[in-house]
Amino acid sequence: MSFPWARHYQPKHPIMRWIDGKLPLPRFVYNATGGGYPVPRNLNYFWNFGVLNGAALLIQIVTGIVLAMHYAANTEFTFDSIVHIMRDVNGGWFIRYAHMNGASLFFISVYIHMLRGLYFGSYKAPREMAWLIGVVILLLLMATAFMGYVLPWGQVSFWGAQVITGLFGAIPIVGQPLQTWLLGGYTPDNATLNRFFALHYLLPFVIAGVATLHVWAIHIPGSNNPTGVDVEGPQDTVPFHPYYTAKDGFSLGVGMTIFAALIFFWPNALGHPDNYTPANPMQTPAHIVPEWYFWPFYAILRSFTADFILPAKLWGVLAMFSSIFLLFFLPWLDTSLVRSGHYRPLFKKFFWFGLVPSILALGYCGGAPVEPLNLIVSQVATAYYFAHFLIILPLVARFETPLPLPTSITAAVLQAQDRRLGRGASAFRIADRNAD
């Protein structure tokens, strides 16, 4: 722990002292999440998505274990086992809908969590390792979600597996053997279903372990904050409990309310209707698209249409994977010493009016039919996405003149309070004058 003023766990009850002496688990939990872990006093609600990530992961693990008890990983019976879960298992419809929509909840929370990190510079020193581990979690999550989407063995599941694994076939020399190894044959079949089911069941526990490393890597230097200013002393922090456990609890309640509404009122809103049709290798769906959380990457893949030295398909595959692996190098691409986007006027403009719209445009184009206009938009958005990280960020870091930073976190908090009190006092004076 890098905070010498933090309170450390001192058990009072004899039994707790005995447990802590033999296995210091209570001390570890207290120092990691309780009063022993000071956090900056100015964290806003964008910092609450970490607990939503943990809740979504827990939901996926619990519901996944229950579903695995009734699931049959065999192409002859898989679709019927899904129908059995929905119709015959007590509460099976709820468990399956919670698992389906829990994946969307997880991705929404992760994407907002990462956008917050991009804007507030959470990838910069001394938190590079926490950022790198976070990108690993994203990759594991995407692999888990893809394999999970294949398991219902509906039309979109089958053809999604055929198309996505076919991307590896575009890789020279090793592509075809790699695709055959992934599928366990030359087309999605029983071997594919069995290995995808085994990996889909295993990977959430791997994600839980890597997430523990992620939290550990954050706790060593401490959490970032909206100003990006380092913690100077105890006056800049408050204990995680009860201040941020209460704040996290409120955000968790709001998130779970929205999640419950999705399950009970719109359970299939984020799914594809063709996946309620059994897989048919002899009939190709009119419009093959992955789940919505893969749409930006799918748009990048489809934006390459012409061969240039390499085949267009290979360019698309390389760009799709590079769009994620690029994030690993972000701490060294952005060399600005200022972390928070609040104090970087030029960076702020490129972020809100360039990067965010390009990602949203890619998300729309990835789920839309392949039409000339959608293709042009996805190509422009893809070009800007890579230019933002490889060209714009390094140039902005070099030529931008940041705004003056607060002298401390406490000073920033007090200035914000003074501004709010000033507006309140002005409003009071106006109301008083109108009353007179």
Coordinates of C-alpha atoms in Angstrom, one line a residue:
M1 CA 0.0 0.0 0.0
S2 CA 1.5 3.3 -1.1
F3 CA -0.5 5.4 1.4
P4 CA 1.3 5.6 4.8
W5 CA -1.7 7.4 6.4
A6 CA -4.1 4.5 5.6
R7 CA -5.8 2.8 8.5
H8 CA -4.7 -0.8 8.8
Y9 CA -6.8 -3.8 10.0
Q10 CA -6.5 -4.5 13.7
P11 CA -8.9 -7.3 14.8
K12 CA -10.4 -6.8 18.3
H13 CA -12.2 -10.1 18.8
P14 CA -10.0 -13.1 19.9
I15 CA -11.3 -15.4 17.2
M16 CA -10.7 -12.8 14.5
R17 CA -7.2 -12.2 15.8
W18 CA -6.5 -15.9 15.7
I19 CA -7.8 -16.2 12.1
D20 CA -5.9 -13.1 11.0
G21 CA -2.7 -14.5 12.5
K22 CA -3.1 -17.9 10.7
L23 CA -4.5 -16.6 7.4
P24 CA -4.6 -12.8 7.0
L25 CA -7.6 -12.9 4.7
P26 CA -9.7 -10.4 6.8
R27 CA -6.7 -8.0 6.8
F28 CA -6.4 -8.3 3.0
V29 CA -10.1 -7.7 2.3
Y30 CA -10.1 -4.7 4.7
N31 CA -7.0 -3.1 3.2
A32 CA -8.2 -3.7 -0.3
T33 CA -11.8 -2.5 0.0
G34 CA -12.4 -0.9 3.4
G35 CA -11.1 1.9 5.4
G36 CA -7.6 0.7 4.7
Y37 CA -7.8 1.8 1.1
P38 CA -7.9 5.6 0.7
V39 CA -9.3 6.9 -2.6
P40 CA -9.3 10.4 -4.1
R41 CA -12.1 12.4 -2.7
N42 CA -13.2 13.8 -6.1
L43 CA -14.2 10.6 -7.9
N44 CA -17.3 11.0 -10.0
Y45 CA -19.9 8.4 -11.2
F46 CA -17.7 7.2 -14.1
W47 CA -15.6 5.5 -11.5
N48 CA -18.6 3.3 -10.5
F49 CA -18.5 1.1 -13.6
G50 CA -15.7 -1.1 -12.0
V51 CA -18.2 -2.5 -9.5
L52 CA -20.7 -3.0 -12.3
N53 CA -18.1 -5.0 -14.2
G54 CA -17.7 -7.2 -11.1
A55 CA -21.4 -7.6 -10.7
A56 CA -21.8 -8.5 -14.4
L57 CA -19.0 -11.1 -14.2
L58 CA -20.6 -12.7 -11.1
I59 CA -24.0 -12.8 -12.8
Q60 CA -22.4 -14.6 -15.8
I61 CA -20.6 -17.1 -13.7
V62 CA -23.6 -18.0 -11.5
T63 CA -26.1 -18.2 -14.4
G64 CA -23.6 -20.0 -16.6
I65 CA -23.1 -22.8 -14.0
V66 CA -26.8 -23.3 -13.7
L67 CA -27.3 -23.4 -17.5
A68 CA -24.4 -25.9 -17.9
M69 CA -26.4 -28.3 -15.7
H70 CA -29.1 -28.6 -18.4
Y71 CA -27.1 -27.9 -21.6
A72 CA -26.3 -30.7 -24.1
A73 CA -23.2 -30.0 -26.2
N74 CA -24.3 -32.1 -29.1
T75 CA -25.5 -30.8 -32.4
E76 CA -28.4 -33.3 -32.4
F77 CA -29.8 -32.1 -29.1
T78 CA -28.3 -28.7 -28.4
F79 CA -31.2 -26.6 -29.8
D80 CA -33.7 -28.8 -28.0
S81 CA -31.9 -28.4 -24.7
I82 CA -32.2 -24.7 -25.0
V83 CA -35.9 -25.1 -25.6
H84 CA -36.0 -27.4 -22.6
I85 CA -34.3 -24.8 -20.4
M86 CA -36.8 -22.1 -21.5
R87 CA -39.9 -24.2 -21.1
D88 CA -39.4 -27.0 -18.6
V89 CA -36.7 -26.0 -16.1
N90 CA -38.0 -24.1 -13.2
G91 CA -37.0 -20.5 -13.7
G92 CA -35.0 -21.5 -16.7
W93 CA -36.3 -18.7 -18.9
F94 CA -35.1 -16.2 -16.3
I95 CA -31.6 -17.8 -15.9
R96 CA -31.1 -17.9 -19.7
Y97 CA -32.4 -14.3 -20.3
A98 CA -30.2 -13.1 -17.4
H99 CA -27.2 -14.8 -19.0
M100 CA -28.0 -13.5 -22.5
N101 CA -28.5 -9.9 -21.4
G102 CA -25.8 -10.1 -18.7
A103 CA -23.3 -10.3 -21.6
S104 CA -24.6 -7.0 -23.0
L105 CA -24.5 -5.5 -19.5
F106 CA -20.9 -6.6 -19.1
F107 CA -19.8 -5.1 -22.5
I108 CA -21.7 -1.8 -21.9
S109 CA -20.0 -1.4 -18.5
V110 CA -16.6 -2.4 -19.9
Y111 CA -16.8 0.0 -22.9
I112 CA -17.8 2.9 -20.7
H113 CA -15.1 2.0 -18.2
M114 CA -12.5 2.0 -20.9
L115 CA -13.7 5.3 -22.5
R116 CA -13.4 6.9 -19.0
G117 CA -9.9 5.6 -18.9
L118 CA -9.1 7.0 -22.3
Y119 CA -10.5 10.5 -21.4
F120 CA -9.0 10.8 -18.0
G121 CA -5.6 9.3 -18.9
S122 CA -5.8 6.3 -16.6
Y123 CA -3.4 4.5 -19.0
K124 CA -0.5 6.8 -18.1
A125 CA 2.2 6.3 -15.5
P126 CA 2.1 4.9 -12.9
R127 CA -0.9 2.9 -14.0
E128 CA 0.3 1.4 -17.2
M129 CA 0.1 -2.2 -15.9
A130 CA -3.5 -1.8 -14.8
W131 CA -4.4 -0.6 -18.3
L132 CA -2.6 -3.4 -20.0
I133 CA -4.3 -6.0 -17.8
G134 CA -7.6 -4.3 -18.6
V135 CA -7.0 -4.8 -22.3
V136 CA -6.3 -8.5 -21.7
I137 CA -9.6 -8.7 -19.9
L138 CA -11.3 -7.2 -22.9
L139 CA -9.7 -9.8 -25.2
L140 CA -10.7 -12.6 -22.9
L141 CA -14.3 -11.2 -22.6
M142 CA -14.6 -11.0 -26.4
A143 CA -13.4 -14.6 -26.8
T144 CA -15.8 -15.8 -24.2
A145 CA -18.7 -14.0 -25.7
F146 CA -18.0 -15.2 -29.2
M147 CA -17.9 -18.9 -28.1
G148 CA -21.0 -18.4 -25.9
Y149 CA -22.9 -17.1 -28.9
V150 CA -22.2 -20.3 -30.8
L151 CA -23.6 -22.5 -28.1
P152 CA -27.4 -22.2 -28.8
W153 CA -26.7 -23.6 -32.3
G154 CA -29.2 -21.5 -34.0
Q155 CA -28.8 -20.1 -37.5
V156 CA -26.8 -17.1 -36.5
S157 CA -24.7 -19.1 -34.1
F158 CA -23.7 -21.6 -36.8
W159 CA -23.0 -19.1 -39.5
G160 CA -21.3 -16.7 -37.1
A161 CA -18.9 -19.5 -36.2
Q162 CA -18.4 -20.2 -39.9
V163 CA -17.7 -16.6 -40.8
I164 CA -15.5 -15.6 -37.8
T165 CA -13.3 -18.7 -37.8
G166 CA -13.1 -18.3 -41.5
L167 CA -11.2 -15.1 -40.9
F168 CA -8.3 -17.0 -39.6
G169 CA -8.2 -18.8 -43.0
A170 CA -7.1 -15.5 -44.6
I171 CA -3.8 -15.7 -42.7
P172 CA -1.0 -16.9 -45.1
I173 CA 0.5 -20.4 -44.5
V174 CA -0.9 -21.0 -41.0
G175 CA -4.4 -19.8 -41.6
Q176 CA -6.1 -22.9 -42.9
P177 CA -4.5 -25.3 -40.3
L178 CA -5.4 -22.8 -37.6
Q179 CA -9.0 -22.6 -38.8
T180 CA -9.3 -26.4 -38.9
W181 CA -7.8 -26.7 -35.4
L182 CA -10.2 -24.1 -34.0
L183 CA -13.2 -25.9 -35.5
G184 CA -12.0 -29.4 -34.9
G185 CA -12.7 -30.1 -38.6
Y186 CA -13.5 -28.4 -41.8
T187 CA -16.9 -27.0 -40.8
P188 CA -18.6 -26.2 -37.4
D189 CA -19.8 -29.5 -36.0
N190 CA -19.8 -31.5 -32.8
A191 CA -16.1 -31.0 -32.2
T192 CA -16.6 -27.2 -32.5
L193 CA -19.5 -27.2 -30.1
N194 CA -17.7 -29.3 -27.5
R195 CA -14.5 -27.3 -27.4
F196 CA -16.3 -24.0 -27.5
F197 CA -18.5 -25.1 -24.6
A198 CA -15.5 -26.2 -22.6
L199 CA -13.6 -22.9 -23.2
H200 CA -16.7 -20.8 -22.6
Y201 CA -17.2 -22.4 -19.3
L202 CA -13.6 -22.0 -18.3
L203 CA -12.7 -18.5 -19.4
P204 CA -15.0 -16.6 -17.0
F205 CA -13.0 -18.0 -14.1
V206 CA -9.8 -16.9 -15.9
I207 CA -11.3 -13.4 -16.3
A208 CA -12.1 -13.4 -12.6
G209 CA -8.4 -14.2 -11.8
V210 CA -7.1 -11.5 -14.2
A211 CA -9.6 -9.0 -12.8
T212 CA -8.1 -9.7 -9.4
L213 CA -4.7 -8.8 -10.8
H214 CA -6.3 -5.7 -12.4
V215 CA -7.6 -4.5 -9.0
W216 CA -4.2 -5.3 -7.4
A217 CA -2.4 -3.3 -10.1
I218 CA -4.7 -0.3 -9.4
H219 CA -4.3 -0.4 -5.6
I220 CA -0.5 -0.2 -5.7
P221 CA -0.3 3.3 -7.2
G222 CA -3.9 4.2 -6.1
S223 CA -6.9 5.2 -8.2
N224 CA -6.7 8.0 -10.8
N225 CA -9.1 10.9 -10.5
P226 CA -10.9 13.5 -12.7
T227 CA -8.2 16.1 -12.3
G228 CA -5.3 13.7 -12.9
V229 CA -3.4 15.3 -10.1
D230 CA -1.4 13.0 -7.7
V231 CA -2.6 12.4 -4.2
E232 CA -0.5 14.6 -1.9
G233 CA -1.7 13.6 1.6
P234 CA -4.6 12.4 3.7
Q235 CA -6.5 15.6 3.0
D236 CA -6.9 14.5 -0.6
T237 CA -8.5 11.1 0.2
V238 CA -11.4 9.5 2.0
P239 CA -11.7 5.8 3.0
F240 CA -13.2 3.6 0.4
H241 CA -15.8 2.5 3.0
P242 CA -18.3 3.9 3.7
Y243 CA -18.0 6.7 1.2
Y244 CA -17.6 4.9 -2.1
T245 CA -19.3 1.7 -1.1
A246 CA -22.4 3.8 -0.7
K247 CA -21.8 5.5 -4.0
D248 CA -21.1 2.2 -5.8
G249 CA -24.2 0.7 -4.1
F250 CA -26.4 3.4 -5.6
S251 CA -24.9 2.9 -9.1
L252 CA -25.3 -0.8 -8.7
G253 CA -28.9 -0.4 -7.8
V254 CA -29.6 1.8 -10.9
G255 CA -27.7 -0.7 -13.1
M256 CA -29.6 -3.7 -11.8
T257 CA -32.9 -1.9 -12.2
I258 CA -32.2 -1.3 -15.9
F259 CA -30.9 -4.9 -16.2
A260 CA -34.1 -6.3 -14.6
A261 CA -36.3 -4.1 -16.9
L262 CA -34.4 -5.6 -19.9
I263 CA -34.9 -9.1 -18.7
F264 CA -38.6 -8.8 -17.9
F265 CA -39.8 -6.5 -20.6
W266 CA -37.3 -6.6 -23.5
P267 CA -35.4 -9.9 -23.1
N268 CA -34.8 -10.3 -26.9
A269 CA -34.2 -6.7 -27.8
L270 CA -30.4 -7.2 -28.1
G271 CA -30.6 -10.6 -29.8
H272 CA -31.1 -11.8 -33.3
P273 CA -34.5 -13.4 -34.3
D274 CA -32.8 -15.8 -36.7
N275 CA -31.1 -17.5 -33.8
Y276 CA -34.4 -18.9 -32.7
T277 CA -34.2 -21.1 -35.8
P278 CA -32.2 -24.4 -35.6
A279 CA -28.9 -24.3 -37.4
N280 CA -29.1 -25.3 -41.0
P281 CA -25.8 -25.7 -42.9
M282 CA -27.6 -25.7 -46.2
Q283 CA -29.4 -22.4 -45.8
T284 CA -27.4 -19.1 -45.4
P285 CA -29.2 -16.3 -43.5
A286 CA -29.8 -13.2 -45.6
H287 CA -27.9 -10.9 -43.2
I288 CA -25.2 -12.4 -41.0
V289 CA -24.1 -10.1 -38.2
P290 CA -22.4 -10.8 -34.9
E291 CA -23.8 -9.6 -31.5
W292 CA -24.0 -5.8 -31.2
Y293 CA -20.9 -5.5 -29.0
F294 CA -18.8 -6.8 -31.9
W295 CA -20.3 -4.4 -34.5
P296 CA -17.5 -1.8 -34.5
F297 CA -14.9 -4.5 -35.1
Y298 CA -17.0 -6.1 -37.8
A299 CA -17.4 -2.7 -39.5
I300 CA -13.6 -2.4 -39.6
L301 CA -13.3 -5.9 -41.1
R302 CA -15.8 -5.1 -43.8
S303 CA -14.3 -1.7 -44.7
F304 CA -11.5 -3.2 -46.7
T305 CA -12.8 -4.1 -50.2
A306 CA -9.9 -3.8 -52.6
D307 CA -6.7 -5.9 -52.8
F308 CA -3.5 -4.0 -52.4
I309 CA -0.3 -6.1 -52.1
L310 CA -2.3 -8.3 -49.7
P311 CA -5.9 -9.6 -50.2
A312 CA -8.6 -7.3 -48.9
K313 CA -9.8 -10.0 -46.5
L314 CA -6.4 -10.2 -44.9
W315 CA -6.2 -6.4 -44.6
G316 CA -9.6 -6.5 -42.8
V317 CA -8.5 -9.2 -40.4
L318 CA -5.3 -7.4 -39.6
A319 CA -7.1 -4.1 -39.1
M320 CA -9.8 -5.7 -36.9
F321 CA -7.2 -7.3 -34.5
S322 CA -4.9 -4.3 -34.7
S323 CA -7.8 -2.0 -33.5
I324 CA -7.6 -3.9 -30.1
F325 CA -3.9 -4.6 -29.9
L326 CA -3.3 -0.9 -30.6
L327 CA -4.6 -0.2 -27.1
F328 CA -1.6 -2.0 -25.6
F329 CA 0.7 0.7 -26.9
L330 CA -1.4 3.7 -25.8
P331 CA 0.6 4.5 -22.7
W332 CA 3.6 5.2 -25.0
L333 CA 1.7 6.8 -27.9
D334 CA 0.3 9.6 -25.7
T335 CA 3.3 11.3 -24.2
S336 CA 1.5 14.3 -22.6
L337 CA 2.4 14.7 -19.0
V338 CA -1.2 15.9 -18.3
R339 CA -3.6 13.0 -17.6
S340 CA -7.1 14.4 -17.5
G341 CA -8.9 15.5 -20.6
H342 CA -10.4 18.4 -18.6
Y343 CA -7.1 20.2 -18.9
R344 CA -6.3 19.3 -22.4
P345 CA -8.4 21.6 -24.7
L346 CA -7.2 20.2 -28.0
F347 CA -7.3 16.6 -26.9
K348 CA -10.9 17.1 -25.6
K349 CA -12.1 18.3 -29.0
F350 CA -10.5 15.3 -30.9
F351 CA -11.9 12.9 -28.3
W352 CA -15.5 14.1 -28.2
F353 CA -15.9 15.2 -31.8
G354 CA -13.6 12.6 -33.4
L355 CA -13.0 9.4 -31.6
V356 CA -16.4 8.9 -29.9
P357 CA -18.4 9.7 -33.1
S358 CA -16.1 7.3 -35.1
I359 CA -16.7 4.5 -32.7
L360 CA -20.5 5.1 -32.8
A361 CA -20.4 5.2 -36.6
L362 CA -18.5 1.9 -36.7
G363 CA -21.0 0.4 -34.3
Y364 CA -23.9 1.4 -36.5
C365 CA -22.3 0.3 -39.8
G366 CA -21.3 -3.0 -38.3
G367 CA -24.9 -4.0 -37.7
A368 CA -26.3 -2.4 -40.9
P369 CA -26.5 -4.1 -44.3
V370 CA -23.6 -3.8 -46.7
E371 CA -24.6 -0.7 -48.7
P372 CA -22.4 1.9 -50.5
L373 CA -23.2 4.7 -48.0
N374 CA -22.6 2.4 -44.9
L375 CA -19.4 1.2 -46.5
I376 CA -18.1 4.7 -47.0
V377 CA -18.9 5.8 -43.5
S378 CA -17.2 2.7 -42.0
Q379 CA -14.1 3.4 -44.1
V380 CA -13.9 7.0 -43.0
A381 CA -14.5 6.0 -39.4
T382 CA -11.9 3.2 -39.5
A383 CA -9.3 5.7 -41.0
Y384 CA -10.0 8.2 -38.2
Y385 CA -9.9 5.5 -35.5
F386 CA -6.3 4.5 -36.4
A387 CA -5.3 8.1 -37.1
H388 CA -6.5 9.2 -33.7
F389 CA -4.1 6.9 -31.9
L390 CA -1.2 6.7 -34.3
I391 CA -1.0 10.4 -35.6
I392 CA -3.3 12.7 -33.7
L393 CA -2.4 11.7 -30.1
P394 CA 1.4 12.0 -30.5
L395 CA 1.0 15.3 -32.3
V396 CA -1.4 16.8 -29.8
A397 CA 0.9 15.7 -26.9
R398 CA 3.7 17.5 -28.6
F399 CA 2.0 20.8 -29.6
E400 CA -0.9 21.2 -27.2
T401 CA -0.8 23.8 -24.4
P402 CA -2.6 22.4 -21.4
L403 CA -4.7 24.4 -19.0
P404 CA -3.2 25.1 -15.5
L405 CA -3.6 22.2 -13.2
P406 CA -5.0 22.5 -9.7
T407 CA -2.4 22.6 -7.0
S408 CA -4.0 19.6 -5.3
I409 CA -7.2 17.4 -5.4
T410 CA -8.4 19.3 -2.3
A411 CA -7.9 22.6 -4.0
A412 CA -9.9 21.4 -7.0
V413 CA -12.8 20.2 -4.8
L414 CA -12.9 23.5 -2.9
Q415 CA -12.9 25.5 -6.1
A416 CA -15.8 23.4 -7.4
Q417 CA -17.7 23.9 -4.1
D418 CA -17.1 27.7 -4.3
R419 CA -18.4 27.8 -7.8
R420 CA -21.5 25.9 -6.8
L421 CA -22.0 28.1 -3.7
G422 CA -21.5 31.2 -5.9
R423 CA -24.2 30.2 -8.4
G424 CA -26.5 29.3 -5.5
A425 CA -25.9 32.6 -3.8
S426 CA -26.5 34.4 -7.1
A427 CA -29.7 32.5 -7.7
F428 CA -30.9 33.3 -4.1
R429 CA -30.2 37.0 -4.6
I430 CA -32.2 37.0 -7.9
A431 CA -35.1 35.2 -6.3
D432 CA -35.0 37.6 -3.4
R433 CA -35.0 40.6 -5.7
N434 CA -37.9 39.2 -7.7
A435 CA -39.9 38.6 -4.5
D436 CA -39.4 42.2 -3.5

